[in-house]
Coordinates of C-alpha atoms in Angstrom, one line a residue:
X3 CA -8.7 -27.5 -54.7
X4 CA -6.8 -27.7 -58.0
X5 CA -6.6 -31.4 -58.2
X6 CA -10.1 -32.0 -57.2
X7 CA -11.3 -29.5 -59.8
X8 CA -10.4 -31.3 -63.0
X9 CA -8.1 -28.2 -64.2
X10 CA -5.3 -29.9 -65.5
X11 CA -2.9 -28.3 -68.3
X12 CA 0.9 -27.2 -68.8
X13 CA 1.3 -24.1 -70.7
X14 CA 3.7 -24.0 -73.4
X15 CA 5.1 -21.9 -76.2
X16 CA 7.3 -22.1 -79.0
X17 CA 9.5 -19.1 -79.0
X18 CA 11.5 -17.5 -81.7
X19 CA 15.2 -17.1 -81.4
X20 CA 16.9 -14.2 -79.7
X21 CA 18.7 -13.6 -83.1
X22 CA 15.6 -13.2 -85.1
X23 CA 13.5 -11.2 -82.4
X24 CA 15.7 -9.9 -79.8
X25 CA 15.3 -10.4 -76.1
X26 CA 12.3 -8.3 -75.4
X27 CA 10.3 -10.5 -77.9
X28 CA 11.6 -13.6 -76.5
X29 CA 10.4 -12.5 -73.2
X30 CA 6.7 -12.4 -74.2
X31 CA 5.9 -16.2 -73.3
X32 CA 7.6 -15.9 -70.0
X33 CA 5.2 -12.9 -69.4
X34 CA 2.1 -14.8 -70.1
X35 CA 1.9 -18.3 -68.9
X36 CA -1.4 -18.2 -70.7
X37 CA -4.4 -16.2 -69.8
X38 CA -8.1 -16.6 -68.6
X39 CA -11.5 -15.4 -69.3
X40 CA -14.1 -15.6 -66.6
X41 CA -17.8 -15.5 -66.8
X42 CA -21.2 -17.4 -67.3
X43 CA -20.6 -18.4 -70.9
X44 CA -23.7 -21.2 -70.8
X45 CA -26.1 -18.8 -69.0
X46 CA -26.6 -21.3 -66.1
X47 CA -25.7 -18.8 -63.4
X48 CA -22.3 -20.1 -62.4
X49 CA -18.6 -18.9 -63.5
X50 CA -16.9 -20.7 -66.5
X51 CA -13.3 -20.4 -67.5
X52 CA -11.6 -20.1 -70.9
X53 CA -8.0 -20.6 -70.5
X54 CA -5.4 -20.1 -73.5
X55 CA -2.9 -23.0 -73.7
X56 CA -0.3 -22.0 -75.9
X57 CA 0.8 -23.7 -79.2
X58 CA 1.1 -27.3 -80.0
X59 CA 4.6 -28.6 -79.3
X60 CA 6.1 -26.2 -76.8
X61 CA 9.6 -26.7 -75.8
X62 CA 8.8 -27.4 -72.2
X63 CA 6.4 -30.1 -72.9
X64 CA 3.5 -28.2 -73.0
X65 CA 1.4 -26.4 -75.5
X66 CA -1.8 -28.0 -76.9
X67 CA -5.5 -27.0 -77.1
X68 CA -7.2 -24.2 -75.2
X69 CA -9.4 -25.4 -72.4
X70 CA -13.0 -24.3 -71.9
X71 CA -13.9 -25.4 -68.5
X72 CA -17.4 -25.4 -67.7
X73 CA -18.4 -24.8 -64.0
X74 CA -20.5 -27.9 -62.6
X75 CA -22.0 -26.0 -59.9
X76 CA -25.5 -26.2 -61.8
X77 CA -24.9 -29.6 -62.9
X78 CA -23.4 -31.5 -60.2
X79 CA -23.9 -29.1 -57.4
X80 CA -20.3 -28.4 -57.1
X81 CA -18.8 -24.9 -58.1
X82 CA -15.2 -26.1 -57.6
X83 CA -15.5 -28.6 -60.2
X84 CA -14.9 -28.0 -63.8
X85 CA -15.4 -30.1 -67.4
X86 CA -13.5 -28.9 -70.2
X87 CA -15.7 -28.5 -73.3
X88 CA -13.5 -26.7 -75.5
X89 CA -13.4 -29.2 -78.5
X90 CA -17.3 -29.4 -78.6
X91 CA -17.5 -25.4 -78.3
X92 CA -15.2 -25.0 -81.3
X93 CA -12.4 -23.1 -79.3
X94 CA -9.8 -25.9 -78.8
X95 CA -7.5 -25.1 -81.6
X96 CA -7.4 -21.6 -83.7
X97 CA -5.9 -22.8 -86.5
X98 CA -7.8 -23.3 -89.8
X99 CA -7.4 -26.9 -89.7
X100 CA -9.1 -27.2 -86.3
X101 CA -6.3 -29.6 -85.2
X102 CA -3.5 -27.2 -84.3
X103 CA -3.3 -24.1 -82.0
X104 CA -1.8 -20.6 -82.3
X105 CA 0.0 -18.9 -79.7
X106 CA -2.5 -16.5 -77.6
X107 CA -2.8 -14.5 -74.5
X108 CA -5.3 -12.1 -72.9
X109 CA -8.8 -13.8 -73.3
X110 CA -11.9 -12.0 -72.4
X111 CA -15.6 -12.9 -72.3
X112 CA -18.1 -9.8 -73.2
X113 CA -21.6 -9.7 -74.9
X114 CA -20.0 -7.9 -78.1
X115 CA -23.3 -8.3 -80.0
X116 CA -25.8 -7.5 -77.2
X117 CA -28.0 -10.9 -77.5
X118 CA -27.4 -12.0 -74.0
X119 CA -24.4 -14.3 -74.0
X120 CA -20.9 -13.8 -73.7
X121 CA -18.7 -13.8 -76.7
X122 CA -14.9 -14.3 -76.8
X123 CA -11.8 -12.5 -77.7
X124 CA -8.4 -14.1 -77.6
X125 CA -5.3 -12.1 -78.4
X126 CA -2.3 -13.5 -80.5
X127 CA 1.4 -13.3 -79.7
X128 CA 4.5 -13.8 -82.1
X129 CA 2.4 -12.6 -85.1
X130 CA -0.1 -15.4 -84.6
X131 CA -3.6 -14.0 -85.2
X132 CA -6.3 -12.5 -82.9
X133 CA -9.5 -14.1 -82.8
X134 CA -13.2 -13.1 -82.0
X135 CA -15.6 -16.0 -81.5
X136 CA -19.2 -15.5 -81.3
X137 CA -21.4 -17.3 -78.7
X138 CA -24.3 -19.1 -80.3
X139 CA -26.1 -19.3 -77.3
X140 CA -25.2 -22.3 -75.5
X141 CA -21.6 -21.8 -75.1
X142 CA -20.7 -23.0 -78.6
X143 CA -18.7 -20.8 -80.7
X144 CA -18.1 -19.6 -84.1
X145 CA -15.2 -17.8 -85.6
X146 CA -16.4 -14.4 -86.9
X147 CA -12.9 -12.6 -87.1
X148 CA -13.4 -12.2 -90.8
X149 CA -16.3 -9.8 -90.0
X150 CA -13.6 -7.2 -88.7
X151 CA -11.0 -6.9 -91.4
X152 CA -8.9 -4.6 -89.2
X153 CA -8.5 -7.2 -86.8
X154 CA -7.2 -9.7 -89.4
X155 CA -4.7 -6.9 -90.6
X156 CA -3.6 -5.9 -87.2
X157 CA -0.1 -4.6 -87.3
X158 CA 0.8 -5.2 -83.7
X159 CA 3.0 -8.3 -83.1
X160 CA 1.7 -9.1 -79.7
X161 CA -1.7 -8.8 -78.3
X162 CA -1.4 -9.3 -74.4
X163 CA -4.7 -8.2 -72.7
X164 CA -8.3 -7.1 -73.6
X165 CA -10.8 -4.6 -71.8
X166 CA -14.3 -3.8 -72.9
X167 CA -16.5 -0.7 -72.3
X168 CA -18.8 1.8 -74.0
X169 CA -16.3 4.6 -74.6
X170 CA -18.8 6.5 -76.9
X171 CA -21.9 5.9 -74.8
X172 CA -23.9 4.5 -77.9
X173 CA -24.9 1.5 -75.8
X174 CA -22.4 -1.4 -77.2
X175 CA -19.0 -2.6 -75.8
X176 CA -16.0 -1.0 -77.5
X177 CA -12.6 -3.0 -77.1
X178 CA -9.0 -1.7 -75.9
X179 CA -6.0 -4.0 -76.7
X180 CA -2.7 -4.0 -75.0
X181 CA 0.7 -4.8 -77.1
X182 CA 3.6 -5.3 -74.9
X183 CA 6.7 -5.6 -76.6
X184 CA 5.5 -4.5 -80.1
X185 CA 8.0 -2.7 -81.8
X186 CA 7.2 0.7 -83.0
X187 CA 8.9 0.4 -86.4
X188 CA 6.0 -2.1 -87.4
X189 CA 3.8 0.8 -87.8
X190 CA 6.0 3.0 -89.5
X191 CA 6.8 0.2 -92.1
X192 CA 3.1 0.0 -93.2
X193 CA 2.7 3.1 -95.1
X194 CA -1.0 4.5 -94.2
X195 CA -0.6 3.1 -90.6
X196 CA 2.2 5.5 -89.8
X197 CA 0.0 7.3 -87.4
X198 CA -2.7 4.6 -86.4
X199 CA -1.8 2.0 -83.7
X200 CA -3.9 -1.2 -82.6
X201 CA -5.4 -0.1 -79.3
X202 CA -8.9 1.4 -79.4
X203 CA -11.7 -0.6 -81.3
X204 CA -15.4 0.8 -81.8
X205 CA -18.1 -1.6 -82.1
X206 CA -19.9 -1.6 -85.3
X207 CA -21.9 -4.7 -84.8
X208 CA -25.1 -5.1 -86.4
X209 CA -27.7 -7.7 -87.6
X210 CA -25.0 -9.0 -89.8
X211 CA -22.8 -9.9 -87.0
X212 CA -19.9 -9.0 -84.5
X213 CA -17.6 -6.2 -86.1
X214 CA -15.0 -4.1 -84.5
X215 CA -13.2 -1.3 -86.4
X216 CA -9.7 0.4 -85.4
X217 CA -10.3 4.1 -84.3
X218 CA -7.0 4.6 -82.3
X219 CA -5.7 7.4 -84.7
X220 CA -9.4 9.4 -84.9
X221 CA -9.8 9.3 -80.9
X222 CA -6.4 10.5 -80.1
X223 CA -5.5 7.2 -78.4
X224 CA -2.6 6.5 -80.9
X225 CA -1.2 9.9 -80.0
X226 CA -1.4 9.3 -76.3
X227 CA 0.5 5.9 -76.7
X228 CA 3.2 7.6 -78.6
X229 CA 3.3 10.3 -75.7
X230 CA 4.6 7.8 -73.3
X231 CA 7.7 7.3 -75.0
X232 CA 8.7 10.7 -74.9
X233 CA 7.8 11.4 -71.1
X234 CA 10.7 13.2 -69.3
X235 CA 12.3 10.7 -66.7
X236 CA 11.2 7.6 -68.9
X237 CA 13.4 4.9 -67.5
X238 CA 16.9 4.3 -69.0
X239 CA 17.6 0.9 -70.0
X240 CA 20.1 -1.0 -72.4
X241 CA 17.4 -0.7 -75.0
X242 CA 15.0 2.3 -75.5
X243 CA 11.6 2.4 -74.3
X244 CA 10.8 4.9 -76.9
X245 CA 11.2 2.1 -79.3
X246 CA 8.3 -0.3 -78.2
X247 CA 4.8 -0.3 -77.1
X248 CA 4.8 -1.7 -73.4
X249 CA 1.1 -1.6 -72.5
X250 CA -0.1 -4.4 -70.4
X251 CA -3.4 -4.4 -68.6
X252 CA -6.3 -2.0 -69.8
X253 CA -9.7 -1.2 -68.1
X254 CA -12.5 1.0 -68.9
X255 CA -13.4 2.9 -65.7
X256 CA -15.2 6.1 -64.7
X257 CA -12.1 7.5 -63.3
X258 CA -13.3 11.3 -62.7
X259 CA -16.7 10.2 -62.0
X260 CA -18.5 11.8 -65.0
X261 CA -20.7 9.4 -67.0
X262 CA -18.0 8.9 -69.8
X263 CA -15.6 5.7 -69.3
X264 CA -12.0 6.5 -69.2
X265 CA -9.3 3.9 -69.8
X266 CA -6.8 3.2 -67.3
X267 CA -3.8 1.4 -68.9
X268 CA -1.2 -0.4 -66.6
X269 CA 2.1 -0.4 -68.7
X270 CA 5.6 -1.3 -68.5
X271 CA 8.8 0.9 -68.4
X272 CA 7.5 4.0 -66.9
X273 CA 4.7 4.2 -69.6
X274 CA 1.5 3.6 -67.4
X275 CA -1.3 6.2 -67.9
X276 CA -4.9 7.2 -67.9
X277 CA -6.6 8.2 -71.1
X278 CA -9.4 10.7 -69.9
X279 CA -12.4 10.5 -72.0
X280 CA -13.4 14.3 -73.6
X281 CA -17.0 13.1 -74.2
X282 CA -16.6 14.0 -77.9
X283 CA -15.3 10.8 -79.2
X284 CA -11.6 11.8 -78.2
X285 CA -9.1 11.3 -75.2
X286 CA -6.6 13.0 -73.6
X287 CA -3.9 12.1 -71.1
X288 CA -4.3 12.4 -67.2
X289 CA -1.2 14.7 -66.7
X290 CA 0.0 13.5 -63.3
X291 CA 3.5 12.8 -62.8
X292 CA 3.0 10.3 -60.2
X293 CA 2.1 8.0 -62.8
X294 CA 5.6 7.7 -63.6
X295 CA 6.2 6.2 -60.4
X296 CA 4.6 3.0 -61.5
X297 CA 7.7 2.1 -63.1
X298 CA 6.7 -1.4 -64.2
X299 CA 3.2 -1.2 -64.3
X300 CA 1.6 -4.8 -64.8
X301 CA -1.3 -5.9 -63.0
X302 CA -4.3 -3.4 -62.4
X303 CA -7.1 -3.5 -60.2
X304 CA -9.8 -0.5 -59.6
X305 CA -11.9 0.0 -56.7
X306 CA -13.1 2.2 -53.8
X307 CA -10.9 1.1 -50.8
X308 CA -11.6 4.3 -48.8
X309 CA -15.6 4.2 -49.3
X310 CA -15.7 7.7 -50.6
X311 CA -17.4 6.9 -53.7
X312 CA -14.8 7.0 -56.3
X313 CA -12.4 4.5 -58.0
X314 CA -8.8 4.2 -56.6
X315 CA -6.1 2.2 -58.5
X316 CA -3.7 -0.4 -57.5
X317 CA -0.9 -1.4 -60.0
X318 CA 1.5 -4.4 -59.4
X319 CA 5.2 -3.6 -60.0
X320 CA 8.6 -4.7 -59.0
X321 CA 10.5 -4.3 -55.8
X322 CA 13.3 -6.4 -54.3
X323 CA 17.1 -6.6 -53.4
X324 CA 20.1 -8.2 -55.8
X325 CA 19.2 -6.5 -58.9
X326 CA 22.0 -4.4 -60.8
X327 CA 19.7 -3.0 -63.6
X328 CA 16.6 -1.8 -61.7
X329 CA 16.2 0.7 -59.0
X330 CA 12.4 0.3 -58.7
X331 CA 9.9 1.8 -56.4
X332 CA 7.5 -1.4 -56.2
X333 CA 3.8 -1.5 -56.3
X334 CA 1.7 1.7 -56.5
X335 CA -1.6 2.7 -54.7
X336 CA -3.2 5.7 -55.9
X337 CA -6.4 6.9 -54.1
X338 CA -8.9 9.2 -55.8
X339 CA -9.9 12.5 -54.3
X340 CA -12.6 13.2 -56.9
X341 CA -10.6 15.3 -59.2
X342 CA -7.0 13.7 -59.4
X343 CA -4.8 10.7 -58.1
X344 CA -2.6 10.8 -55.0
X345 CA 0.1 8.3 -54.3
X346 CA -0.6 6.6 -50.7
X347 CA 1.5 3.6 -51.3
X348 CA 3.6 4.1 -48.4
X349 CA 0.7 4.9 -46.0
X350 CA -1.1 1.8 -47.3
X351 CA 2.2 -0.5 -47.0
X352 CA 1.8 -2.2 -50.3
X353 CA 4.9 -1.4 -52.0
X354 CA 6.7 -4.7 -51.6
X355 CA 5.4 -7.4 -53.8
X356 CA 8.4 -8.3 -55.2
X357 CA 7.8 -9.0 -59.1
X358 CA 4.4 -8.5 -59.2
X359 CA 1.8 -9.7 -62.1
X360 CA -2.0 -9.9 -62.1
X361 CA -3.8 -8.2 -59.4
X362 CA -7.4 -8.0 -57.9
X363 CA -9.4 -6.2 -55.3
X364 CA -11.7 -8.2 -53.2
X365 CA -13.1 -8.6 -49.9
X366 CA -11.1 -11.7 -48.7
X367 CA -12.9 -11.8 -45.2
X368 CA -16.2 -10.1 -45.9
X369 CA -15.5 -7.3 -43.3
X370 CA -16.6 -4.7 -45.8
X371 CA -13.3 -3.3 -47.0
X372 CA -11.5 -4.2 -50.1
X373 CA -8.1 -6.3 -49.6
X374 CA -5.6 -7.0 -52.6
X375 CA -4.5 -10.1 -54.0
X376 CA -1.6 -10.3 -56.6
X377 CA 0.5 -13.1 -58.0
X378 CA 4.2 -12.5 -58.5
X379 CA 7.5 -14.1 -59.5
X380 CA 10.4 -14.0 -61.9
X381 CA 12.6 -17.2 -62.6
X382 CA 14.7 -16.3 -65.8
X383 CA 17.6 -13.8 -66.5
X384 CA 16.2 -10.3 -67.4
X385 CA 18.0 -8.5 -70.3
X386 CA 21.4 -10.6 -69.6
X387 CA 21.3 -10.2 -65.6
X388 CA 20.2 -12.7 -63.2
X389 CA 17.4 -11.4 -60.9
X390 CA 15.9 -12.6 -57.8
X391 CA 13.4 -15.4 -57.4
X392 CA 10.6 -14.4 -54.9
X393 CA 7.6 -16.0 -56.2
X394 CA 5.3 -16.0 -53.2
X395 CA 2.0 -14.3 -54.0
X396 CA 0.7 -11.5 -52.0
X397 CA -2.7 -11.1 -50.2
X398 CA -2.8 -7.5 -48.6
X399 CA -5.5 -7.4 -46.0
X400 CA -6.9 -4.3 -44.6
X401 CA -6.2 -4.1 -40.8
X402 CA -8.0 -2.0 -38.1
X403 CA -5.8 1.0 -38.7
X404 CA -6.8 1.0 -42.4
X405 CA -3.6 0.1 -43.8
X406 CA -2.4 -3.3 -45.4
X407 CA -0.7 -6.4 -44.0
X408 CA 0.5 -9.2 -46.1
X409 CA -1.4 -12.2 -45.0
X410 CA -0.6 -14.7 -47.6
X411 CA 1.2 -17.4 -45.6
X412 CA -1.6 -17.2 -42.8
X413 CA -4.1 -17.7 -45.5
X414 CA -2.1 -20.4 -47.5
X415 CA -1.6 -18.6 -50.5
X416 CA 2.1 -18.3 -50.6
X417 CA 3.3 -21.3 -52.5
X418 CA 6.7 -20.4 -53.9
X419 CA 5.3 -20.8 -57.6
X420 CA 5.6 -18.1 -60.0
X421 CA 2.4 -16.6 -61.6
X422 CA 1.1 -14.5 -63.8
X423 CA -2.8 -14.2 -64.5
X424 CA -5.4 -14.1 -61.8
X425 CA -9.2 -14.6 -61.5
X426 CA -11.1 -13.6 -58.5
X427 CA -14.7 -14.9 -58.6
X428 CA -17.1 -16.5 -56.2
X429 CA -17.0 -20.0 -58.2
X430 CA -18.9 -22.1 -55.6
X431 CA -21.4 -19.2 -54.9
X432 CA -21.2 -19.6 -51.1
X433 CA -20.6 -15.9 -50.8
X434 CA -17.0 -15.2 -50.6
X435 CA -14.2 -14.8 -53.4
X436 CA -12.3 -17.8 -54.6
X437 CA -8.9 -17.3 -56.6
X438 CA -7.5 -18.9 -59.8
X439 CA -3.8 -18.3 -60.4
X440 CA -2.1 -19.2 -63.6
X441 CA 1.3 -20.1 -62.9
X442 CA 4.6 -22.1 -64.2
X443 CA 4.0 -24.9 -62.0
X444 CA 5.4 -28.1 -63.1
X445 CA 2.4 -30.7 -64.0
X446 CA -0.4 -28.1 -63.8
X447 CA 0.0 -24.6 -64.5
X448 CA -2.9 -23.3 -62.4
X449 CA -3.8 -23.1 -58.8
X450 CA -7.4 -22.9 -57.6
X451 CA -8.0 -21.6 -54.2
X452 CA -11.3 -22.0 -52.4
X453 CA -11.9 -19.3 -49.9
X454 CA -13.3 -20.7 -46.6
X455 CA -14.2 -17.2 -45.1
X456 CA -17.8 -17.7 -45.8
X457 CA -18.1 -20.0 -42.5
X458 CA -16.4 -17.2 -40.3
X459 CA -19.6 -15.5 -39.1
X460 CA -19.6 -12.7 -41.7
X461 CA -22.3 -11.8 -44.1
X462 CA -22.4 -10.8 -47.7
X463 CA -24.5 -9.5 -50.3
X464 CA -24.0 -11.0 -54.0
X465 CA -25.4 -8.7 -56.9
X466 CA -25.8 -9.3 -60.5
X467 CA -26.9 -6.5 -62.8
X468 CA -28.9 -7.4 -65.9
X469 CA -28.3 -4.4 -68.4
X470 CA -30.5 -3.5 -71.3
X471 CA -29.1 -4.7 -74.7
X472 CA -26.8 -4.3 -76.3
X473 CA -24.8 -3.9 -72.8
X474 CA -26.3 -6.8 -71.3
X475 CA -23.6 -6.9 -68.3
X476 CA -24.3 -3.2 -67.6
X477 CA -20.6 -2.4 -67.9
X478 CA -20.0 1.1 -66.6
X479 CA -22.7 0.9 -64.1
X480 CA -22.1 1.5 -60.2
X481 CA -23.7 -0.4 -57.5
X482 CA -23.8 1.6 -54.0
X483 CA -24.9 -0.5 -51.1
X484 CA -25.4 1.2 -47.6
X485 CA -25.1 -0.5 -44.3
X486 CA -25.2 1.8 -41.2
X487 CA -22.4 4.1 -41.4
X488 CA -20.5 2.2 -44.3
X489 CA -21.2 2.7 -48.0
X490 CA -19.6 0.6 -50.5
X491 CA -19.5 1.2 -54.0
X492 CA -18.7 -1.1 -57.1
X493 CA -18.4 -0.3 -60.8
X494 CA -19.0 -2.9 -63.1
X495 CA -16.1 -3.3 -65.4
X496 CA -14.9 -5.9 -68.0
X497 CA -11.1 -5.2 -67.7
X498 CA -8.0 -7.0 -67.3
X499 CA -6.2 -7.9 -64.1
X500 CA -3.2 -8.8 -66.4
X501 CA -3.9 -11.5 -69.2
X502 CA -7.1 -12.4 -67.3
X503 CA -10.4 -10.9 -66.0
X504 CA -12.8 -11.3 -63.4
X505 CA -16.5 -11.9 -63.8
X506 CA -19.1 -8.8 -63.3
X507 CA -20.9 -10.5 -60.3
X508 CA -20.2 -8.1 -57.3
X509 CA -19.7 -9.6 -53.8
X510 CA -20.2 -6.9 -51.0
X511 CA -18.8 -8.1 -47.5
X512 CA -21.2 -7.1 -44.8
X513 CA -19.4 -8.1 -41.8
X514 CA -21.9 -9.0 -39.1
X515 CA -24.8 -7.0 -40.4
X516 CA -27.6 -9.2 -41.4
X517 CA -29.3 -6.6 -43.7
X518 CA -28.4 -3.6 -46.1
X519 CA -30.3 -0.4 -45.7
X520 CA -30.3 0.7 -49.3
X521 CA -28.8 -0.1 -52.7
X522 CA -28.5 2.3 -55.3
X523 CA -27.6 1.5 -59.1
X524 CA -26.5 4.2 -61.5
X525 CA -27.0 2.7 -64.8
X526 CA -24.7 3.2 -67.7
X527 CA -25.2 6.4 -69.6
X528 CA -26.5 6.8 -73.1
X529 CA -25.7 9.6 -75.5
X530 CA -28.1 9.9 -78.4
X531 CA -26.6 13.1 -79.6
X532 CA -28.1 15.6 -77.0
X533 CA -25.3 14.8 -74.1
X534 CA -25.3 11.8 -71.7
X535 CA -28.7 10.6 -70.0
X536 CA -28.3 8.1 -67.1
X537 CA -31.0 6.6 -65.0
X538 CA -30.8 5.0 -61.5
X539 CA -32.5 2.4 -59.7
X540 CA -33.2 2.6 -55.7
X541 CA -34.0 -0.3 -53.4
X542 CA -35.0 0.5 -49.9
X543 CA -34.3 -1.8 -47.1
X544 CA -34.1 -3.6 -45.0
X545 CA -32.7 -5.9 -47.8
X546 CA -31.5 -9.3 -46.3
X547 CA -28.0 -10.4 -46.7
X548 CA -27.5 -13.2 -49.3
X549 CA -27.5 -16.9 -48.3
X550 CA -25.1 -19.2 -49.9
X551 CA -26.2 -19.8 -53.4
X552 CA -28.4 -16.6 -53.5
X553 CA -27.9 -13.8 -55.9
X554 CA -29.7 -10.6 -56.0
X555 CA -30.5 -9.8 -59.7
X556 CA -31.3 -6.1 -60.5
X557 CA -32.7 -5.3 -63.8
X558 CA -32.0 -2.1 -65.8
X559 CA -35.7 -0.7 -66.4
X560 CA -36.6 0.5 -69.7
X561 CA -36.1 4.3 -69.9
X562 CA -39.2 6.6 -69.6
X563 CA -40.6 7.8 -73.1

C-alpha cells in the first residue's frame, strides 16, 4: 500500500570519514535507515507516524526534513492514507534555523508530562543533538530540550533507540536510551562523568514543563553497562567490544512478574542483558549465561507466546553462510518460566533470520497465538569483509505443532529489500495488524503492508487502556483476555523494536470465538513510599468481539481513598 499511502521519502545521511571516526562509527547510518515513532499524536483515535529523515544533503540523494504522517482514517475514512504535517507541527527540521535538519535515529512518542497527549523524543547521531518536543495538544510541537540540561550535555556520540516506563513507580514515565558505537573513552575524557553513562533518565517534569535527569550512575545502570564489556566469552573481533557501548533496543517490561519494571536491552557483540529492578531505585543484572548467546542482539520483541502469563523475549540476530569473521548462533527466543529465561530457539525454529533487525510479536492471522515479524538485510562490507546479502524479511507464523514456520513468501512480505526499523499496528482499524518497514529501497525508504486477514473469518478484540495521569497510556499495565481454555496476556510497553516503536493499542486474535469470557486489567503499580500498591479491573462476559472500527476502551478508576 506504499504508493497509495502518500508515504514517500528517501533517507540519507552525511557520514564522517573513516579516518576521523573509524569504521564502527561509519556503520551507524547504515544501521539506521531512519526511525519511526507510532501513536495517536492528535488524539483522533488513529495511529500517526513520525519518521526521521536524515540530514539535508545526504550523499545518496536522500536527506531532508523529517516526516510527521497524520493518519487520515478520521478525516477521510482511509487508515492507509497519510498526510505529512511536519512543517506545520514544528518538527520538520531540528536545527535552530528551522531550515536544516540534524542526523537522527530512534524517535518515540510518549506522554512525558502526563497531560494526555503524546510528546516526542528524537535521538541524535554523529554528535548531533537529541531533542525533546512537547505536544501542545493538537500534534503541534515545541522544542523543550533546554529544560533538560543533561540531555543537552549528553556525552554519548550516538543515540539509537528510546524506551519509556515508570522504573521508580512514582507515576510518570522515565526514559532509557541506547548508544550503539559510542566509544567508552568519551565518558572517561569528561572528568566528573567518568562513571556515569547516558542510559537511564528519571522524569522530573512538573508545572514548569518536561524535564529529565540522568540517573545512570545512582541507579547502578552505568555499572551494568560497563559490566557487559567484561563478560567471559564476549566475542573477539578485530576491534575490542570492551571499548564501545553496543546497546541497541530497550524496553521497560515486568520480566520477573513483580510490579517493578525491569529493562530488557538487546545489544550487539554479546552485550545483551536484562536489568532487574531491585525496587529501591537500583538495578542488578539477570545473571544468566544464555543471554550471551544473543551474540548480535538488534531487534527486540516481548510477549507471552506460550500463554502462561509471563513475558518471553525474541531477539533478532545474525545467521547465514559465507562469512569469514562471524560464527553466529542466529536469532534467540527465550521463554520465561516465571523465575528465569530458557533458550528455546531450536524448539521453536526461529534461529535463521539472516541479518535481523526490527522485530514485533503480532497475531498475523488472529488465531489467538503470537507470530513474529522481523526485517533484515545487509548490503555493504563489514569490517573489511564482504558478507552475504539476504534481505528478505521473516514472518514466523505459529503452526499447529506450536512451533514456527517462515511464511513471508506466502504472505507477500519477502521483497528482497534491506530493512531496519519496523512498526506493527492496526492502521486501518479493521482488527488485524499491519506493518510498516523502514528500508533502503530506491525511491521510497518505506514499505507499508496492509493485512488482509480480517476477511478470513477470524475475530478479534481491540483494547485501549486509559491510565490515570501522568501515566496516561498505562505503561506497565497488563491486559488478560480469557476465552474458553485460552488466556492471552498483553503488557503495555513503550519500547523499541529497533529505532522504532509500536503504539499501545492491543489486538487480541480470537480465532472463531465471537465473545470473550473475561477481561482482567492489572493497572500500573504506584509506590508512595510504603511499597507498591496495585489495583485491578475485572470485566465479566460475555464480551462481544470487536467489529471493524471498534475499540474497547478501559479507563483506570481512581484508587480508593
